[in-house]
Coordinates of C-alpha atoms and ligand atoms in Angstrom, one line a residue:
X291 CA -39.9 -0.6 12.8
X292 CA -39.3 -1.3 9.0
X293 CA -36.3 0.5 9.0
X294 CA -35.0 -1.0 12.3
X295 CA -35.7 -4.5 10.9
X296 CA -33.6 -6.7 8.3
X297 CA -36.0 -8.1 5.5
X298 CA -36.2 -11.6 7.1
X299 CA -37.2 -10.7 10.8
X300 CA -39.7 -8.4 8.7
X301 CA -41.1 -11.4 6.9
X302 CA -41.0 -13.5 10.2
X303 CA -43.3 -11.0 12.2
X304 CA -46.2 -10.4 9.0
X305 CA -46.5 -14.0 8.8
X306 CA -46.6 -14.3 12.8
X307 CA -48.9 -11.8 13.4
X308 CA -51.3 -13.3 10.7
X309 CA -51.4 -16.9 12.3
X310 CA -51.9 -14.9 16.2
X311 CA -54.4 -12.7 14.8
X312 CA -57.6 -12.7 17.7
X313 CA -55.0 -14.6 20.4
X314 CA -54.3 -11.4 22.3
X315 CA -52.1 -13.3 24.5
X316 CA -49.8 -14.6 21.6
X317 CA -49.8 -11.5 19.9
X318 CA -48.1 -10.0 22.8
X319 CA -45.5 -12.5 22.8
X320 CA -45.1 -12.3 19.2
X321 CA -44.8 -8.2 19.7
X322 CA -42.3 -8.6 22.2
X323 CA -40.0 -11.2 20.1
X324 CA -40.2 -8.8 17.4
X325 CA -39.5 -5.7 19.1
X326 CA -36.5 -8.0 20.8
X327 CA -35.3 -8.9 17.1
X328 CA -35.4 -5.6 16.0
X329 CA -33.2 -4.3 18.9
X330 CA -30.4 -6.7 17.8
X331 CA -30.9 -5.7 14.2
X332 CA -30.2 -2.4 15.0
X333 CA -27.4 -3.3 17.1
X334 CA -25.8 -5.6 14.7
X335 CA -26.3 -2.9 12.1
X336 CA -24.8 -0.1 13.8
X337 CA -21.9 -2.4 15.2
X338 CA -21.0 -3.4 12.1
X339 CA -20.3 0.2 11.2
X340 CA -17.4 0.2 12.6
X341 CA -16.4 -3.4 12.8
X342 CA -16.7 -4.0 9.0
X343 CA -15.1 -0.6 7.9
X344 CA -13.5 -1.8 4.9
X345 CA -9.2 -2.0 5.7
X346 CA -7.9 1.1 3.4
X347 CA -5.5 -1.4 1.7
X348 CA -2.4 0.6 3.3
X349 CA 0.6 -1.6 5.3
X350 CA 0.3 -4.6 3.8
X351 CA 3.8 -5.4 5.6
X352 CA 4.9 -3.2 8.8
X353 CA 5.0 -0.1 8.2
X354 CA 9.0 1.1 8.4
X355 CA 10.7 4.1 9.3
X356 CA 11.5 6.8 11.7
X357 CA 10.0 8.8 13.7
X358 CA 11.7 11.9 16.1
X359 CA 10.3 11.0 19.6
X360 CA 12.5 8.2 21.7
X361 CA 15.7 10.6 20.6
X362 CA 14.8 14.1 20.3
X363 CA 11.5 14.4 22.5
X364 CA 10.1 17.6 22.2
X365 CA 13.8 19.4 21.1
X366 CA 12.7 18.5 17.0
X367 CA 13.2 21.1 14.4
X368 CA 12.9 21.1 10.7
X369 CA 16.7 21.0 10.6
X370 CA 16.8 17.5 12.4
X371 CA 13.6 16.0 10.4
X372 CA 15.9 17.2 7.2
X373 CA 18.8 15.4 8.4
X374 CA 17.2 12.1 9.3
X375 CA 15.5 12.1 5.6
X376 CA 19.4 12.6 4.3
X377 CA 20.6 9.5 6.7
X378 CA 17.7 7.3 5.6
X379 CA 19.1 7.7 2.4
X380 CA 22.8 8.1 2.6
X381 CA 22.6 5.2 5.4
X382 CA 21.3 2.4 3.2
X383 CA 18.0 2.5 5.2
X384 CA 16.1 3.6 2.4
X385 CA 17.8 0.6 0.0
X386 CA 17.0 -2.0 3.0
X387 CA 13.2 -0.8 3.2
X388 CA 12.9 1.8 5.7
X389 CA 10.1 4.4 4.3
X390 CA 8.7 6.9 6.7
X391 CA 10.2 9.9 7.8
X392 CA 7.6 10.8 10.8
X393 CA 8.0 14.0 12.9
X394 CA 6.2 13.4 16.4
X395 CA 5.1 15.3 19.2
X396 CA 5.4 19.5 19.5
X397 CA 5.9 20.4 15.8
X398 CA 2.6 22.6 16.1
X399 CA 2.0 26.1 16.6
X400 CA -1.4 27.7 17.1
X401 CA -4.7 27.2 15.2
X402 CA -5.2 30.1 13.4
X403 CA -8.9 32.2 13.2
X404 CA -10.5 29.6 11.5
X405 CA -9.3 26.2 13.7
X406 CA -6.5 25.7 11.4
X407 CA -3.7 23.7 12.6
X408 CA -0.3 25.6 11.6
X409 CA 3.0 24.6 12.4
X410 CA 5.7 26.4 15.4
X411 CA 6.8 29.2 13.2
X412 CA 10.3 29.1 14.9
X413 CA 10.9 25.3 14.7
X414 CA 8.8 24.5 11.7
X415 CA 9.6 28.3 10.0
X416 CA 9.7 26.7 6.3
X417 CA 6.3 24.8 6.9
X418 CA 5.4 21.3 7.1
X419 CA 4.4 21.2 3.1
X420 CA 8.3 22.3 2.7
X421 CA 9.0 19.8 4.9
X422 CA 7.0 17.3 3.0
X423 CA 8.3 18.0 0.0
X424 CA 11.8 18.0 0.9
X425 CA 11.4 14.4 2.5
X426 CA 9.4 13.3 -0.8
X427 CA 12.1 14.8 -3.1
X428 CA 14.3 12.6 -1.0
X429 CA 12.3 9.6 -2.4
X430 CA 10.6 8.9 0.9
X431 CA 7.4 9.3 2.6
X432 CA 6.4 11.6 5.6
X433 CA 4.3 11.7 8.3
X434 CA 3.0 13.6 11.3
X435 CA 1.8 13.3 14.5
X436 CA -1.9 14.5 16.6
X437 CA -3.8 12.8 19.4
X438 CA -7.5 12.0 19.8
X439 CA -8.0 14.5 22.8
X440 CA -7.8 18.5 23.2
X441 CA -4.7 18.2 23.6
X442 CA -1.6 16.0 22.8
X443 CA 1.2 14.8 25.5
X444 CA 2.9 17.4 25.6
X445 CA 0.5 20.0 25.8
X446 CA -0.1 21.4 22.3
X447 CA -3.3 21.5 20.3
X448 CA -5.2 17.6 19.9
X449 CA -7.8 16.8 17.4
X450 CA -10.8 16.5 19.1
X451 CA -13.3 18.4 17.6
X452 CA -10.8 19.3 14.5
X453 CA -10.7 15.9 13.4
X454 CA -12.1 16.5 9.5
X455 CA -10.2 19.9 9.2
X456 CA -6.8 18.7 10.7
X457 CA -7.1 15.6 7.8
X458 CA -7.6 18.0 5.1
X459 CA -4.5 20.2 6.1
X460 CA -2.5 16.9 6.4
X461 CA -3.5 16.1 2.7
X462 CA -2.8 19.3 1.5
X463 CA 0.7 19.0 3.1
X464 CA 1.4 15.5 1.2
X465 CA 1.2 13.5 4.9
X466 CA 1.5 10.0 4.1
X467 CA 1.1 8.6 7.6
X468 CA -0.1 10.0 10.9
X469 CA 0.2 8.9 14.5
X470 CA -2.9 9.4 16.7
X471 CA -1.8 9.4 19.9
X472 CA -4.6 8.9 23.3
X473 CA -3.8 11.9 25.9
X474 CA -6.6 14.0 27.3
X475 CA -9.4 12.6 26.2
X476 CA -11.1 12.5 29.0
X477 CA -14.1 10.6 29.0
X478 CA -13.9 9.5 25.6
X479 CA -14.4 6.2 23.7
X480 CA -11.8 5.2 22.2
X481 CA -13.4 2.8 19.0
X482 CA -15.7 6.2 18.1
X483 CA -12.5 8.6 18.8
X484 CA -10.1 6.6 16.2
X485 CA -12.8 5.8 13.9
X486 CA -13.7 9.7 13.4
X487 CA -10.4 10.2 12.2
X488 CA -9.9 7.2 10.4
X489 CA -13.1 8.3 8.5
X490 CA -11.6 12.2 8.2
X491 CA -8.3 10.4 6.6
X492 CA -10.5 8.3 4.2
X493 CA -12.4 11.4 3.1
X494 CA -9.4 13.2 2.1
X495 CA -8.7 10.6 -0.7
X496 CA -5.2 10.2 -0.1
X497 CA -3.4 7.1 1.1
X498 CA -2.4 7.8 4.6
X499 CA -1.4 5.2 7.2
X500 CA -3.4 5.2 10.6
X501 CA -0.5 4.4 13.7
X502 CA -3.2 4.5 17.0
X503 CA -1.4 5.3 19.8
X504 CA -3.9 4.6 22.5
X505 CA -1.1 2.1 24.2
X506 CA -3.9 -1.0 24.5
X507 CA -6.5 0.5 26.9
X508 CA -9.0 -0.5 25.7
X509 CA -7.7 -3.7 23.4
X510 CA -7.4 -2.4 20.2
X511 CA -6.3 -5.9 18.7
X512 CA -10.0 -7.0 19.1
X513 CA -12.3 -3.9 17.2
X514 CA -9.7 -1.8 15.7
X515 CA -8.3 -4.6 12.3
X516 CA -10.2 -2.0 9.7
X517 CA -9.8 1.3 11.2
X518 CA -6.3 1.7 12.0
X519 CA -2.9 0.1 10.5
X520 CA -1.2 -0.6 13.9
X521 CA -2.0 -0.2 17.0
X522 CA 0.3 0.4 20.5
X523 CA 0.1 -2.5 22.2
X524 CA 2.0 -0.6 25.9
X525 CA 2.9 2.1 27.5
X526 CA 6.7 4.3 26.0
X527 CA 9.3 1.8 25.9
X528 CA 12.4 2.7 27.5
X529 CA 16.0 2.9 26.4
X530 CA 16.7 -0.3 28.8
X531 CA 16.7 -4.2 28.7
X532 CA 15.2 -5.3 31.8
X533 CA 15.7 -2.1 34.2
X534 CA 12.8 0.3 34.9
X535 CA 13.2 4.4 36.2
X536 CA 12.1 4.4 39.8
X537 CA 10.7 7.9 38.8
X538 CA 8.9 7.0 35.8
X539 CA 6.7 4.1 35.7
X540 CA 5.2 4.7 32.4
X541 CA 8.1 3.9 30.5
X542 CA 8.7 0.0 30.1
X543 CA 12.0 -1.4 29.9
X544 CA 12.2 -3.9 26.4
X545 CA 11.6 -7.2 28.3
X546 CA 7.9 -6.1 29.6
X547 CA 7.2 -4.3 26.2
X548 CA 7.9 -7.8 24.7
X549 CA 5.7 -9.9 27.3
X550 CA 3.1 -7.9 26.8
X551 CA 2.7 -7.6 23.2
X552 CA 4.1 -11.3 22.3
X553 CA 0.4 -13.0 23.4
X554 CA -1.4 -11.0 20.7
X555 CA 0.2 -11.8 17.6
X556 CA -2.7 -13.8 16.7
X557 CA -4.2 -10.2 16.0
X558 CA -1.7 -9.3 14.0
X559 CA -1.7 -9.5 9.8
X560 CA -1.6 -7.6 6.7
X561 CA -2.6 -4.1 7.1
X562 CA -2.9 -4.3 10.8
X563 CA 0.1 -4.6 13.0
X564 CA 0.3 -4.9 16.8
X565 CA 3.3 -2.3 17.6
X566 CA 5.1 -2.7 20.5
X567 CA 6.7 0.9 20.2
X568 CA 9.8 2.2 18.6
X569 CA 13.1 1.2 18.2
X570 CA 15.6 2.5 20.6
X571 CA 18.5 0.9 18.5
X572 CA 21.8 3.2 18.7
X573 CA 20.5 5.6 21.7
X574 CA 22.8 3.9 24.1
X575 CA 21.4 2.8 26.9
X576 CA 21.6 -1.2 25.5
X577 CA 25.1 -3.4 25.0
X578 CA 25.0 -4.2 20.9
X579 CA 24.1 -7.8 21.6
X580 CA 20.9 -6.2 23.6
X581 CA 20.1 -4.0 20.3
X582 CA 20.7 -7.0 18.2
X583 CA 17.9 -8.9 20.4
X584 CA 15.7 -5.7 20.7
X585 CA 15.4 -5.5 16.2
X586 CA 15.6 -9.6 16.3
X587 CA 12.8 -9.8 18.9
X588 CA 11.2 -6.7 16.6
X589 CA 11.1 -8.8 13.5
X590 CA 10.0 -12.0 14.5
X591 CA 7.5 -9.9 15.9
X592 CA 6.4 -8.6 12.8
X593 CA 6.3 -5.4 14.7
X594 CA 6.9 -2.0 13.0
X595 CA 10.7 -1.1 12.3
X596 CA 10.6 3.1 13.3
X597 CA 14.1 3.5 14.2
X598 CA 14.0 6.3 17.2
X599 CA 17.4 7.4 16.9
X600 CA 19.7 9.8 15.6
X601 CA 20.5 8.2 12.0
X602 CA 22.5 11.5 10.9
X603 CA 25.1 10.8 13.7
X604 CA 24.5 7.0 14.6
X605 CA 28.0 5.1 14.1
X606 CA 28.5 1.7 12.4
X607 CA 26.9 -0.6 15.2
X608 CA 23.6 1.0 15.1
X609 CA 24.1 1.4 11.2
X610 CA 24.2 -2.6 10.6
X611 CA 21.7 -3.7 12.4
X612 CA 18.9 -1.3 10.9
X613 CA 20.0 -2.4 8.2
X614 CA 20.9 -6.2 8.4
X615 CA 18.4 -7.4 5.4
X616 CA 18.2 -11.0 6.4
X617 CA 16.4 -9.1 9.6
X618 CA 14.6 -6.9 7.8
X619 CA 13.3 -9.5 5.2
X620 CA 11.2 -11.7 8.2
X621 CA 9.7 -8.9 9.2
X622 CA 8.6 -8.3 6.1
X623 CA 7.8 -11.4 5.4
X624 CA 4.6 -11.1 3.0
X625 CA 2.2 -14.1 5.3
X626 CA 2.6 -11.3 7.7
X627 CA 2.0 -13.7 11.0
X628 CA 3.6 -12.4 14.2
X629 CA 5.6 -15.5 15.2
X630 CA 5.7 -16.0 19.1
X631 CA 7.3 -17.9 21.7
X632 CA 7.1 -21.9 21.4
X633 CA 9.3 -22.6 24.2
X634 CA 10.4 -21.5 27.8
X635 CA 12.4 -23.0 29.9
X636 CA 13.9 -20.3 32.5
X637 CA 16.0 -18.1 30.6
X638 CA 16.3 -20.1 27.4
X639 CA 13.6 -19.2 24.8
X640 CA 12.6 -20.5 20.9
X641 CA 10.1 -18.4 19.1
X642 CA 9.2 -19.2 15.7
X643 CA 7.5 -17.2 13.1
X644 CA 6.3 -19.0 9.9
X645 CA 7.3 -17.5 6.5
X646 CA 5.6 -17.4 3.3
X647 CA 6.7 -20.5 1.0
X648 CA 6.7 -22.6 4.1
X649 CA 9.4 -21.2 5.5
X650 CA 10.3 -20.6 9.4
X651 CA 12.3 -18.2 11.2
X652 CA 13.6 -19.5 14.3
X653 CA 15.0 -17.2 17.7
X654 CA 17.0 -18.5 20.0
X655 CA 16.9 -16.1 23.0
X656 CA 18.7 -15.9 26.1
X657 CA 17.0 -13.8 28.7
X658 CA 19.4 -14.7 31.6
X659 CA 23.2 -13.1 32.0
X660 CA 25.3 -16.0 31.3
X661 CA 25.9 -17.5 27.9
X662 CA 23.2 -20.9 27.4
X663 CA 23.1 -23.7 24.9
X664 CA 19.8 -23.4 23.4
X665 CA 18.3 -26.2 21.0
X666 CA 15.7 -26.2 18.5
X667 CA 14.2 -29.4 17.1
X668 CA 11.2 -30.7 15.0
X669 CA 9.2 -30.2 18.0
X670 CA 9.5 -26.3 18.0
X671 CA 8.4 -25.8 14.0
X672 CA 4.8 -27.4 14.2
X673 CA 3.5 -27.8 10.8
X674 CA 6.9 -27.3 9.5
X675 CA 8.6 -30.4 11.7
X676 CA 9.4 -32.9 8.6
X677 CA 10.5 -29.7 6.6
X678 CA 13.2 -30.6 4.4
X679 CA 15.2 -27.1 4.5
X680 CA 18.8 -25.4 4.4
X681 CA 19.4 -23.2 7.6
X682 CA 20.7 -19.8 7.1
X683 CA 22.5 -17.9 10.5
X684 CA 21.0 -14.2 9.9
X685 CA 23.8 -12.4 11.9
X686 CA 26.4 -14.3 10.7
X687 CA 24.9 -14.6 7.0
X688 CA 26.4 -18.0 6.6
X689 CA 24.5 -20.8 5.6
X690 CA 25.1 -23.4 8.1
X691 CA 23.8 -26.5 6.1
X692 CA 20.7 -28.9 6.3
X693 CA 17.9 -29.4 8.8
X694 CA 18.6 -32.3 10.4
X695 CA 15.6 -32.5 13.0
X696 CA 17.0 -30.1 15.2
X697 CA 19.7 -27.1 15.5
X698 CA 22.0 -26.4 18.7
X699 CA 23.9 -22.7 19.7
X700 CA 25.4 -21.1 22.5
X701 CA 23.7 -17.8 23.1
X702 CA 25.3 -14.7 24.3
X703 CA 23.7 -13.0 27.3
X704 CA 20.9 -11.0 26.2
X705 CA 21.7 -12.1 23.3
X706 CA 20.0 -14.3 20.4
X707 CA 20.8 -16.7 17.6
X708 CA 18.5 -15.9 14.5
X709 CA 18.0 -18.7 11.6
X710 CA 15.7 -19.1 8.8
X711 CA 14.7 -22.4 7.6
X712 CA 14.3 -22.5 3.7
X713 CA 12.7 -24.9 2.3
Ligands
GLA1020 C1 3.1 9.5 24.2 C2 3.4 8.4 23.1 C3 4.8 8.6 22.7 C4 5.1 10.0 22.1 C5 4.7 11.0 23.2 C6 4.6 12.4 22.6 O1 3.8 9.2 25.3 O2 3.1 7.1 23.5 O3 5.2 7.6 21.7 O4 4.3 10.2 21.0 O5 3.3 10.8 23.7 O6 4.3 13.4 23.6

């Protein structure tokens, strides 16, 4: 009982039972109340455990990147993980902020005798510490992927069971970030699944970003702020505006990824991102204005920038808007609130995200296909509304002169009109 009680509710029952002592009848009460506060004590205690994990200090702005999957699937190689290290670089990605070079699904091989993880010797022949070290000498980071179950999505060895072992081989290979992904786990919880291997990664003592992939089952926004550093909010998104694949339901075409993750951002902040998935920027199944929408809609967002296409090959569309800094810089934004939608009226949206400074960033988004006149007034910026600020057009990067109470644009279809109000 002592150790199930806190000090207080210890105190509280001595000084009970003394006054009760010879009133059976009260004692019982008394008993009861205390057994009843020591249940909570113990359930506060052990909830606690995972809900006050201290943060691990990483992400303190989203976490940017690439990462093999929406592009190459399971045909990834060391060759193409290579190459996309060289692009970030060559690109200007790595100048505008993109970090991460993150090899995802089907890299592995076997575990060996001892439950060692070990890499596909024909894909992967060099090794993934080569392959670390090569993105590293590149001046970037690297990471990996595994998945809370037996086995990952595509079939090849998961975690479970492996969770402190597969850590200590990522740490020896110089991982600096590792997607946790949620396929067969069976029965499994998911806030004790992640928080084994957030606990493995901690142990190891190097700085490695948690990305839970557990696609917001079971509402990772609300238990998961100190154990991971993002968290999927949906299902895969697909290559497509608004259209879903009659044969595959699990992959959700931008507009639903957006609906569904845009209601969170209150969950959202330094060190733990809501992540609406990867980019699919430059794979080609959007118009340009679509892609420009799909990173605006990203950064307003906060959300993650993992570009999911091929960066070696991608040509000068794709090129400038990963890399358009004005973007880049409100998604980086150091407040780190996910901004969110202020106003809908049909087709014609305004979301607004605020910036450190007291700064805002302002979207103008047309959902519809015909162009719209969309206006923004004092209305729309809350706390902001008798800012005194210059208003900067961040795909045109022209200044387009003072806040005067409100700001009017034609928007393309599909298309947005991005400002920032500085003030
Ligand atoms: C799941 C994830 C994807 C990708 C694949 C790999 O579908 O959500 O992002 O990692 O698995 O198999």
């Amino acid at each position: 009982m002592a150790d199930l009680l806190g000090g207080d509710e210890m105190k509280f029952c001595g000084r009970a039972h003394r006054r009760v002592r010879g009133l059976l009848g009260r004692a019982i009460l008394v008993a009861a109340a205390c057994l009843f506060v020591a249940q909570n004590a113990w359930a506060a205690e052990t909830t606690q455990k995972v809900v006050n994990k201290a943060p691990n200090g990483l992400a303190q702005t989203p976490p940017m990147g690439w990462n093999s999957w929406n592009k190459f699937a399971c045909n990834v190689d060391e060759k193409t993980v290579r190459a996309a290290a060289d692009a970030m670089v060559k690109s200007g990605m790595k100048d505008a902020g993109y970090e991460y070079v993150v090899v995802d699904d089907c890299w592995q091989g076997p575990r060996d005798a001892n439950g060692f993880i070990t890499a596909n010797p024909v894909k992967f022949s060099s090794g993934i510490k080569a392959l670390a070290d090569y993105v590293h000498s590149r001046g970037l980071k690297f990471g990996i992927y595994s998945d809370a179950g037996r086995e990952t999505c595509d079939g090849f060895s998961g975690s479970q069971g492996h969770e402190y072992q597969d850590a200590m081989t990522y740490a020896r290979w110089g991982v600096d970030y590792l997607k946790y992904d949620w396929c067969e786990t069976g029965s499994r919880n998911a806030e004790e699944a992640y928080a084994v291997m957030a606990d493995a990664l901690r142990e190891t003592g190097r700085p490695i970003v948690f990305s839970m992939c557990e696609w917001g089952g079971s509402k990772p926004w609300l238990w998961a702020r100190n154990v991971g550093n993002l968290w999927r909010t949906t299902g895969d998104i697909r290559d497509s505006f608004d259209k879903w694949d009659p044969k595959n339901q699990w992959v959700h075409p931008l507009l639903e990824i957006l609906d569904d993750n845009e209601p969170l951002w209150s969950f959202a902040g330094p060190g733990h991102w809501n992540d609406p998935d990867m980019l699919e920027v430059g794979n080609g199944g959007m118009t340009t204005a679509e892609y420009r929408t799909h990173f605006s809609l990203w950064a307003i967002m906060a959300a993650p920038l993992m570009a999911g296409n091929d960066i070696s090959t991608m040509d000068e569309s794709a090129r400038s808007i990963l890399t358009n800094k004005d973007v880049i810089a409100v998604d980086q934004d150091r407040l780190g609130v996910q901004g969110h939608r202020v106003s809908k009226d049909g087709d014609k949206e305004i979301w607004m995200k605020p910036l450190a400074g007291g700064g805002r960033a302002v979207l103008l988004f047309n959902r519809g296909a015909t162009p719209v006149n969309i206006t923004v007034d004092n209305g729309h910026l809350g706390d902001a509304s008798t800012m005194r600020a210059r208003v900067r057009d961040l795909w045109t990067h022209k200044e387009v002169g003072n806040w005067k109470g409100s700001y009017s644009a034609t928007v393309e279809p599909h298309g947005v009109v991005m400002l920032r109000l500085n003030p």
